[in-house]
Short mmCIF file of C-alpha atoms and ligand atoms in Angstrom, two decimals:
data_model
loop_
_atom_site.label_atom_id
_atom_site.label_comp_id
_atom_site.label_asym_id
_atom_site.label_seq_id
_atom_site.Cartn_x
_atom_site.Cartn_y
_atom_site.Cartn_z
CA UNK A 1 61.45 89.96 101.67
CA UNK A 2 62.32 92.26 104.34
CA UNK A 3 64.54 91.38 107.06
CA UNK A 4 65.42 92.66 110.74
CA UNK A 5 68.98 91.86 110.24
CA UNK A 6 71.50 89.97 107.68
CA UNK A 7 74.86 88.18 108.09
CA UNK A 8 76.61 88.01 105.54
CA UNK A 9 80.29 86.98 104.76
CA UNK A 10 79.33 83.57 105.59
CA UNK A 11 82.63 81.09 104.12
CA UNK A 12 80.23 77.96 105.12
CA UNK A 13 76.97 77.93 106.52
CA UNK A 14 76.67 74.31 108.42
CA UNK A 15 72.99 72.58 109.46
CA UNK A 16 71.34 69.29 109.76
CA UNK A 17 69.09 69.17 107.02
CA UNK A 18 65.06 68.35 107.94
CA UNK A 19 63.94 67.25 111.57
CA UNK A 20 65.75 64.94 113.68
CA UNK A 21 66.14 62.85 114.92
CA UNK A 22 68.95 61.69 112.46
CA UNK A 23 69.43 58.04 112.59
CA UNK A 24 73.08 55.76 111.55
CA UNK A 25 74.56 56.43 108.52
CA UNK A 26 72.04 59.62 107.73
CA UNK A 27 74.14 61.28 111.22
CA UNK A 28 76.67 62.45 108.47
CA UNK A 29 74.20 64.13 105.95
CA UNK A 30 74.79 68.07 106.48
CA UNK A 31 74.06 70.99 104.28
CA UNK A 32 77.12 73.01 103.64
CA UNK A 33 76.51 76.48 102.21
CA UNK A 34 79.50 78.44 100.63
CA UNK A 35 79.73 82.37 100.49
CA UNK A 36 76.12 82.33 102.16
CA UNK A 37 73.80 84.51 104.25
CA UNK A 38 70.81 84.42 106.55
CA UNK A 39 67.66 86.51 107.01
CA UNK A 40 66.46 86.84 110.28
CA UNK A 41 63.06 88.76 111.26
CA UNK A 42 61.24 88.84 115.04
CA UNK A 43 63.96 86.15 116.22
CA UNK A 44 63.65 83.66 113.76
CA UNK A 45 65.30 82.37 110.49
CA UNK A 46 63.17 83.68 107.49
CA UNK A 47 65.46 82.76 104.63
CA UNK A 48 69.22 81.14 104.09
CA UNK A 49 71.18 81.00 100.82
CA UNK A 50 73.80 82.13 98.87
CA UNK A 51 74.82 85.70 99.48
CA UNK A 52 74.24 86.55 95.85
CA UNK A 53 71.05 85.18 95.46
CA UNK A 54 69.61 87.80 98.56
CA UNK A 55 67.01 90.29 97.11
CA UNK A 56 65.17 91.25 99.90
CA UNK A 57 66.05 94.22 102.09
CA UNK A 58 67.40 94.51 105.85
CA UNK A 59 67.39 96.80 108.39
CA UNK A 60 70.95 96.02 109.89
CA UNK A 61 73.49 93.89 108.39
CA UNK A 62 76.39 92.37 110.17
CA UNK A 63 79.54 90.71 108.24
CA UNK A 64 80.57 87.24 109.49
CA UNK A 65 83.88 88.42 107.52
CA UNK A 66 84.50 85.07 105.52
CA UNK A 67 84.42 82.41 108.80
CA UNK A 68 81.98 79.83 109.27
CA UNK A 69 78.43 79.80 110.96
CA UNK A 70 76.75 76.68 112.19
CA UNK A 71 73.60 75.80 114.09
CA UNK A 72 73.79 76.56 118.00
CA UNK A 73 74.54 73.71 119.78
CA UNK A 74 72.01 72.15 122.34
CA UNK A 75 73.63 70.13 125.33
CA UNK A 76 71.18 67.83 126.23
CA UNK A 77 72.50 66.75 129.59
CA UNK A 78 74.31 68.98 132.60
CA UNK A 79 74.22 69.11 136.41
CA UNK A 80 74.58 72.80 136.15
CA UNK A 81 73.46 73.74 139.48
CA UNK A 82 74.96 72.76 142.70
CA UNK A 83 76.89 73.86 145.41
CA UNK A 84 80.28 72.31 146.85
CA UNK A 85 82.98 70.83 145.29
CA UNK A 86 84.30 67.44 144.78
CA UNK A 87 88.13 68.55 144.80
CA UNK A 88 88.56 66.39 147.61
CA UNK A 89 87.12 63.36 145.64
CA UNK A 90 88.95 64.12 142.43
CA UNK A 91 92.22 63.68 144.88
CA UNK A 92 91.17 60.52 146.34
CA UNK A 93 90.17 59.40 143.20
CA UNK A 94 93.38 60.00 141.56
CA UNK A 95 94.98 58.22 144.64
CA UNK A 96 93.45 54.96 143.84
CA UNK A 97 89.46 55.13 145.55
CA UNK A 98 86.97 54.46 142.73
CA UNK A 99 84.11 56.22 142.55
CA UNK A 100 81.74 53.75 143.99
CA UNK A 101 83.73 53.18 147.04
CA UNK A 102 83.55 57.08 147.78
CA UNK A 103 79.71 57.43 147.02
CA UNK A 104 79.21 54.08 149.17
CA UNK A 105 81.25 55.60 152.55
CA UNK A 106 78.99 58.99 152.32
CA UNK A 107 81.15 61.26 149.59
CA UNK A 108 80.81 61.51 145.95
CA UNK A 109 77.26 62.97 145.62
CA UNK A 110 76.21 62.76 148.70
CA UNK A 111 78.66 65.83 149.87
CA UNK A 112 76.96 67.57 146.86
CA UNK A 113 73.56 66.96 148.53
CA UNK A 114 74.85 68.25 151.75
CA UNK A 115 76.35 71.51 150.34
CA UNK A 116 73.65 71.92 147.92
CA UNK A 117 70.92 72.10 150.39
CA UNK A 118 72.81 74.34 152.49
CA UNK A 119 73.03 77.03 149.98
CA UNK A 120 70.80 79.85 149.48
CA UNK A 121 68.52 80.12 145.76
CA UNK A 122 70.27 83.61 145.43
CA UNK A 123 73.81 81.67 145.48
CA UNK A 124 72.46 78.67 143.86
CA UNK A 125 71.59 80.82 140.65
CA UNK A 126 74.64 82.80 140.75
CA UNK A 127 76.50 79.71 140.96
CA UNK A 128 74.60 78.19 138.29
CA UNK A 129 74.81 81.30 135.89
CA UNK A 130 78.54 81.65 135.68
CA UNK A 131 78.55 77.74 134.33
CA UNK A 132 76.18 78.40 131.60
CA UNK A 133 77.64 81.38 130.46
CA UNK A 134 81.01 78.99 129.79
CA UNK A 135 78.51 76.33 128.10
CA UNK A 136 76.62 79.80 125.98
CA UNK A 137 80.48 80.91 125.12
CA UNK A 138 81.72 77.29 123.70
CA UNK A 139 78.39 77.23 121.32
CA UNK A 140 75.36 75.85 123.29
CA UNK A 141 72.16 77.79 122.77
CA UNK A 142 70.02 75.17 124.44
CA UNK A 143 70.58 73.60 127.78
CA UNK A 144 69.22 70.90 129.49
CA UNK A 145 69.89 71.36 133.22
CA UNK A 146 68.54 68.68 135.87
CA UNK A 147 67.87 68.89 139.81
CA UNK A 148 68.79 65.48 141.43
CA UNK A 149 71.03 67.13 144.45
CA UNK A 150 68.06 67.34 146.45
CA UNK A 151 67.48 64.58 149.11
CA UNK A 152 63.93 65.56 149.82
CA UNK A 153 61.22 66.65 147.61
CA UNK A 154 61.69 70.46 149.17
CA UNK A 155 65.24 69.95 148.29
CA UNK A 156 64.44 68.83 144.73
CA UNK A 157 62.02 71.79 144.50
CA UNK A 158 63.77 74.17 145.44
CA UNK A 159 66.15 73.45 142.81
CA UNK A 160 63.62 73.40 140.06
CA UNK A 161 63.14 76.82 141.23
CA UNK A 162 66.57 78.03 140.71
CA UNK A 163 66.74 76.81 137.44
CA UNK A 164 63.51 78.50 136.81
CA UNK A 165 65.08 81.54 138.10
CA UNK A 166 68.08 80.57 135.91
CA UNK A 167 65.94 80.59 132.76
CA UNK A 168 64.72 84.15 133.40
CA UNK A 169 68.13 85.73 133.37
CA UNK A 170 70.03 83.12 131.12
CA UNK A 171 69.92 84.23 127.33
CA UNK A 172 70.17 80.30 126.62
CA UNK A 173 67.48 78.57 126.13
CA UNK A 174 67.16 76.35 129.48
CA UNK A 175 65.47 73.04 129.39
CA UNK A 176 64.55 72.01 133.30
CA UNK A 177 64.66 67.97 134.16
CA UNK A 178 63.03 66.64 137.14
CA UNK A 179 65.79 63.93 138.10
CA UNK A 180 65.55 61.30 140.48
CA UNK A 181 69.49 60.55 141.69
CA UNK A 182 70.45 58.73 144.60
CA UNK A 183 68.40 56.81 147.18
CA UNK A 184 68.37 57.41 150.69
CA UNK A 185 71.11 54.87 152.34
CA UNK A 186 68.35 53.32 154.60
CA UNK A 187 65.87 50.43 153.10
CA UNK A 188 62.61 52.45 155.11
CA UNK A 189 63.49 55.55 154.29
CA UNK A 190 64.07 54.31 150.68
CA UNK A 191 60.42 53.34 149.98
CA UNK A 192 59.18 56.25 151.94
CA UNK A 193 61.07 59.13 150.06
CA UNK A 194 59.88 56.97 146.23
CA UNK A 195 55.77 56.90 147.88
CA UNK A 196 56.63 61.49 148.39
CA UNK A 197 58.26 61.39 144.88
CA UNK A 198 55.66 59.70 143.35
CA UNK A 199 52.35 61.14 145.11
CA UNK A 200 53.58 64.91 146.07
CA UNK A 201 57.18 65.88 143.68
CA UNK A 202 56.04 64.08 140.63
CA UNK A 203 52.48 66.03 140.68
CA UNK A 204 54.16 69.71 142.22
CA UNK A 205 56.43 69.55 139.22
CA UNK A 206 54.04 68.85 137.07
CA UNK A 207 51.05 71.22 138.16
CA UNK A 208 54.08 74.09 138.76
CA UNK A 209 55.70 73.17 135.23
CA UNK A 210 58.80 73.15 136.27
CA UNK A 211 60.51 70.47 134.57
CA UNK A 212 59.20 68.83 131.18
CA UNK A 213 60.95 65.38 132.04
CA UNK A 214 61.49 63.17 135.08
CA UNK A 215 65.15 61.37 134.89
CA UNK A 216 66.13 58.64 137.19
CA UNK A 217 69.84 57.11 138.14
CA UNK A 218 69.03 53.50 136.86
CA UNK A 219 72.24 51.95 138.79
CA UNK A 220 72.94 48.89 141.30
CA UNK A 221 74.31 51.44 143.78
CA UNK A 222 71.44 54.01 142.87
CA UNK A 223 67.42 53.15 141.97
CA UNK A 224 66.40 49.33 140.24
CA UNK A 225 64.62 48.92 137.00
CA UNK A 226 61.66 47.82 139.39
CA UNK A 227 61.31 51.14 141.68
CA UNK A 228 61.96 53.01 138.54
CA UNK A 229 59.30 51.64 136.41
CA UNK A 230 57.00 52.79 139.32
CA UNK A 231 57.57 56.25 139.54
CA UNK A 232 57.90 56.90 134.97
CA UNK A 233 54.32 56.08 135.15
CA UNK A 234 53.73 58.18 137.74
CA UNK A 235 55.51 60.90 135.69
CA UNK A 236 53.68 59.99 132.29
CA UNK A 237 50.36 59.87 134.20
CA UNK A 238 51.41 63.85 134.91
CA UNK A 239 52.10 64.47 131.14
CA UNK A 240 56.02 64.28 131.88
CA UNK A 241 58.29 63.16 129.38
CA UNK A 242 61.36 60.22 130.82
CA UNK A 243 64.80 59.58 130.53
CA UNK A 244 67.04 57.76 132.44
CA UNK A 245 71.12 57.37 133.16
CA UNK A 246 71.35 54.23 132.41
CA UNK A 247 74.11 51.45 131.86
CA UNK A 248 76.74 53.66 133.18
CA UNK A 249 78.46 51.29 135.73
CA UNK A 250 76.44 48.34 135.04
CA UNK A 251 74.06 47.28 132.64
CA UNK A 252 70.76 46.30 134.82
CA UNK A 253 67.99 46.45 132.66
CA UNK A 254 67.34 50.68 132.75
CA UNK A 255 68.38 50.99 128.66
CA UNK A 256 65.50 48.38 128.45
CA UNK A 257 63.06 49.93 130.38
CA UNK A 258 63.66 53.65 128.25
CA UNK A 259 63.06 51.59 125.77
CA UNK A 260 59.86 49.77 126.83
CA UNK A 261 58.51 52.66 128.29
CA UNK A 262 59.35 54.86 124.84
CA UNK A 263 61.91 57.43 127.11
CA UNK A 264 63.34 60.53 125.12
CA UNK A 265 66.51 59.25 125.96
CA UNK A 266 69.04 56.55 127.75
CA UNK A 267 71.88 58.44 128.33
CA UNK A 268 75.38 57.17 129.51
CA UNK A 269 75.76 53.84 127.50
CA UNK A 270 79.09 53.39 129.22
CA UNK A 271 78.68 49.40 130.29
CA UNK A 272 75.86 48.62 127.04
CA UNK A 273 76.27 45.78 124.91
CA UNK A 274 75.53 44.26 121.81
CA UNK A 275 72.13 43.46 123.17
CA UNK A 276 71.15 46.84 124.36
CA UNK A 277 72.88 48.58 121.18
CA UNK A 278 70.58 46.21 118.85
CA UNK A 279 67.88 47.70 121.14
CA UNK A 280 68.09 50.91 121.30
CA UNK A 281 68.82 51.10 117.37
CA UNK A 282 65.51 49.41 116.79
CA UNK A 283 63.66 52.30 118.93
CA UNK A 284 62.92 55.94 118.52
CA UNK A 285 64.64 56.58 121.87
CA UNK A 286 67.85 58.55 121.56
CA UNK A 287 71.38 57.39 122.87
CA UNK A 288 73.01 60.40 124.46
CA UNK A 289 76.74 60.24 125.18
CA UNK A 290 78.53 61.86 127.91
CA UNK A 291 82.37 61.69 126.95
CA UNK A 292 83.81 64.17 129.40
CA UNK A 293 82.75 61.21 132.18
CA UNK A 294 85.27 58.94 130.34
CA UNK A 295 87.80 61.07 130.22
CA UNK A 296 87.17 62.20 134.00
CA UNK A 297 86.61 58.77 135.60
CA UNK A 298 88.99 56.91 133.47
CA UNK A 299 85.41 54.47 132.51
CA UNK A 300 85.29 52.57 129.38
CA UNK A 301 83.47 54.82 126.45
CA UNK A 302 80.29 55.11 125.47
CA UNK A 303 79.84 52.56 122.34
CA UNK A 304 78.91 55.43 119.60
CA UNK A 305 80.71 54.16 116.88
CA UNK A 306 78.43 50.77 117.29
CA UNK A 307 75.45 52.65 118.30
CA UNK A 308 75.89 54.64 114.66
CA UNK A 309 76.73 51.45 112.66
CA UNK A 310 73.47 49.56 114.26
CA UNK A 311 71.35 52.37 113.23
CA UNK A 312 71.10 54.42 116.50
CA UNK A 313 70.51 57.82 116.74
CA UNK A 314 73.14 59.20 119.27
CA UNK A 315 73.25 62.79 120.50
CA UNK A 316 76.72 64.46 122.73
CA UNK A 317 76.59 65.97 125.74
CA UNK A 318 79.17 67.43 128.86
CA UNK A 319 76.95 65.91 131.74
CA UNK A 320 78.24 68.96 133.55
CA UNK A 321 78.01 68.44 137.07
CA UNK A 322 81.53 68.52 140.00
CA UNK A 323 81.95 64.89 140.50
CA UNK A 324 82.19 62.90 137.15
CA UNK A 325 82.53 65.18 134.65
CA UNK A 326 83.75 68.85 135.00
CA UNK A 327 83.22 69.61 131.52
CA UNK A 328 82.51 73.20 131.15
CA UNK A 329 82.21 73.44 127.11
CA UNK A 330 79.82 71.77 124.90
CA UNK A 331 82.43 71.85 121.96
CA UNK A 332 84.40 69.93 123.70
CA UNK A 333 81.60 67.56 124.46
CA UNK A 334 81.63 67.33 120.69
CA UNK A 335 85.71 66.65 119.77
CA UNK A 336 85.64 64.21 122.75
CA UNK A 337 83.14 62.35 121.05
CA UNK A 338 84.90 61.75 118.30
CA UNK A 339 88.49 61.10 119.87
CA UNK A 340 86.69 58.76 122.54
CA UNK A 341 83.43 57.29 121.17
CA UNK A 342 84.40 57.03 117.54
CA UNK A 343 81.87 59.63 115.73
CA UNK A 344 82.87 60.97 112.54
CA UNK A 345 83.06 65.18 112.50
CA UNK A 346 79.56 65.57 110.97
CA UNK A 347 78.09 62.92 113.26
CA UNK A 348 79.36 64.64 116.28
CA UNK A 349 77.69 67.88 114.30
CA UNK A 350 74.65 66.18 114.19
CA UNK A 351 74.90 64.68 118.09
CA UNK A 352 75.18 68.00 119.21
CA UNK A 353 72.62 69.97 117.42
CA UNK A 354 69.29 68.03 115.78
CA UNK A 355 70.01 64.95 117.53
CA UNK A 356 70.74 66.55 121.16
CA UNK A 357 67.13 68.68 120.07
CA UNK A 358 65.32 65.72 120.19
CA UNK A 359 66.84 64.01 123.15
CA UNK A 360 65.28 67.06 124.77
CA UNK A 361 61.81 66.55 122.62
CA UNK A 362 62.48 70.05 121.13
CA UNK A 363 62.12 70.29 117.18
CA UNK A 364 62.96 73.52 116.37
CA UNK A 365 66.30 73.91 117.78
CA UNK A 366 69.57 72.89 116.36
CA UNK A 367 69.21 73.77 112.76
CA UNK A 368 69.06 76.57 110.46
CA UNK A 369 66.69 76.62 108.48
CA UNK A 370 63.69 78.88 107.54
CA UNK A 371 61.09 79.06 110.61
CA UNK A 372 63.63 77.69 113.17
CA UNK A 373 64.70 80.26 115.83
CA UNK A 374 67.72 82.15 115.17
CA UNK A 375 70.39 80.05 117.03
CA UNK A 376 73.72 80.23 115.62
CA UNK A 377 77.45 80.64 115.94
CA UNK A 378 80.07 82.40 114.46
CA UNK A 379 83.36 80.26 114.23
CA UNK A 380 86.71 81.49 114.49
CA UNK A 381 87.52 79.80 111.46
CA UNK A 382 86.40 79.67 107.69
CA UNK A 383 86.41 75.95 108.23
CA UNK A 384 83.07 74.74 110.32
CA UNK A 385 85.48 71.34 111.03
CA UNK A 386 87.25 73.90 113.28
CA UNK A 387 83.95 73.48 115.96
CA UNK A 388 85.38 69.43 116.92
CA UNK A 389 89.12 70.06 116.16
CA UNK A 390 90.16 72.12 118.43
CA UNK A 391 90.98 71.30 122.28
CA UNK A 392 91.70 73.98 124.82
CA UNK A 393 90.85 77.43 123.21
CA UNK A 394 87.44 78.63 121.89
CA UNK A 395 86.27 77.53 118.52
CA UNK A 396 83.35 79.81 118.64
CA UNK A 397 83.52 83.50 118.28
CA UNK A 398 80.05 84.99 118.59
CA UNK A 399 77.04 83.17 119.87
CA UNK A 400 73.24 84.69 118.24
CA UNK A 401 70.44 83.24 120.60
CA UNK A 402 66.80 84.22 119.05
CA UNK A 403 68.19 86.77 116.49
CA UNK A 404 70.35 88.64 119.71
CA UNK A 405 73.91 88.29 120.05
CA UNK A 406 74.51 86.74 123.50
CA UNK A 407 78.30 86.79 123.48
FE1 FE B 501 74.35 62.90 134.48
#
């Protein structure tokens, strides 16, 4: 075969094996390739082995020089885009408020809003842009990022837009998410903005393409399972996919409705219980866990140790966004998840690559393997346990996105 390019040098070469989504005990089946190589040709993975089995020929080679190369990771679930900061809150917070009595006297998100709104596309990209190049250099090649700091449907548009803009001069991969966040304070104004989500945002979006999923803040002090239910139709009726936070603070019936209403995801988990694990392990719905919002907030963790055990499959992500979790690295996502939820080091692997692919309803991403674009990483170490080991300094080296070296 020929080849645009070959690394070689390879000490381990790390993947999921087969399409996700990877379910309980199968989350710590990977294929681990020593002294290997990969082929790459027009962007994408056209063969992987060992080094001395390659017979083909390549145009340019490039030495890994003995460390490890794994998968890219995909983070599933970031707030990349907004304007503000929540300094203020982290302070209070820290002081003794929690963070419901700060969103319920007007802070938390709804400063966010405020500052979000009054910043220009230009400086919303810009702002955006320097974020995902942290999550690109810590190992994510695909990124989910949602709206939701809007507060009107031109608010929650014109942040689809800047993430569309995003996408154009990102090398990641960007993965837009229609998300429905926090109601308006007042009862009329509550049913009014959910009838111009549901007849004019929910159809824009849709007709514009600019998300591929609505989301919606399933919470007491955000939107009930009811008002919810209302508007995923809506969205499914427009050929979106759903996903909800859900069970973060309280468990009111939103991992239930994912479930019923066969979401991509439930994501959060925080406040689930047996009942809603048992649940969500019987479904093809994936549980995505946000760690760095324990560790922020102080909150209980995210059951993935149980989730794993029932049979769940659970994908990692940093939930990236100023107020609960200012988590700027999706390997760190990844070792938090196993220090705080309980995952083993090749089910955190597998949380942050197949399984966070299919939260997003992607199945080519997140594994190496012949025919899958060519996402990967280049470790600092010979040892691909390095990726969920290390806190504070960069476990990942070089970044390839589509065959290019991004970083
Ligand atoms: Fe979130």
């Amino acid at each position: 075969m020929k080849a645009d390019l070959l690394i070689k040098g390879i000490s381990q070469l790390v993947t999921a094996e087969g399409a996700g989504p990877k379910h309980g005990r199968t989350m710590r089946e990977l294929k681990i390739m020593e002294q290997a190589a990969i082929a790459i040709s027009g962007g994408v993975i056209g063969w992987t082995g060992r080094e001395s089995e390659w017979e083909g020929e390549a145009e340019a080679i490039v030495e890994a020089g003995g460390r490890a190369v794994v998968s890219g990771l995909v983070d599933p679930h970031t707030h990349a885009v907004w304007a503000g900061d929540r300094l203020a809150d982290f302070e209070a917070r820290t002081s003794g408020s929690i963070y419901e009595e700060i969103l319920a006297a007007g802070g938390g998100i709804r400063s966010t809003i405020r500052a979000t709104a009054a910043a220009s596309r230009d400086d919303l990209v810009a702002l955006a842009r320097s974020r995902i190049d942290c999550l690109i250099a810590s190992g994510a090649t695909t990124i989910e990022v949602k709206s939701g700091y809007g507060f009107t449907p031109e608010a929650e548009l014109a942040m689809l837009e800047a993430i569309q803009a995003l996408s154009a001069v990102s090398p990641a991969r960007i993965v837009p998410t229609l998300l429905i966040h926090i109601p308006p304070a007042i009862a009329t104004e509550r049913s009014s903005y959910m009838s111009q989500v549901g007849e004019e945002l929910i159809p824009e979006v849709a007709r514009r393409q600019l998300a591929t999923a609505v989301d919606i803040f399933v919470e007491k002090e955000a939107w009930q399972v009811a008002e919810a239910e209302t508007l995923f139709h809506l969205a499914k009726q427009h050929g979106l996919a759903i996903k909800l936070h859900s069970d973060q603070f309280h468990r009111i019936g939103g991992v239930e409705l994912g479930i019923r209403l066969g979401a991509l995801s439930v994501d959060h988990l925080e406040a689930s219980g047996p009942e809603q694990i048992a649940k969500i392990a019987a479904s093809s719905t994936i549980a995505t866990i946000l760690p760095g919002v324990s560790l922020h907030l102080g909150i209980p963790s995210a059951p993935g140790r149980k989730l794993i055990d029932a049979g769940a499959a659970v994908a990692v992500g940093t939930d990236l966004n100023p107020g609960s979790s200012p988590v700027f690295s999706t390997s760190t996502a990844l070792a938090l998840s196993v220090r705080l939820n309980g995952l083993t080091v090749e089910e955190a692997f597998v949380a942050g690559t197949v399984n966070a692919a299919c939260a997003l309803g992607l199945k080519d991403a997140g594994r190496l393997e012949a025919g899958c674009t060519a996402d990967f990483l280049v470790l600092q170490s010979s040892d691909w346990r390095d990726l969920v080991y290390t806190l504070g300094a960069n476990p990942v080296r070089d970044v390839w996105i589509g065959g290019k070296k991004a970083r």
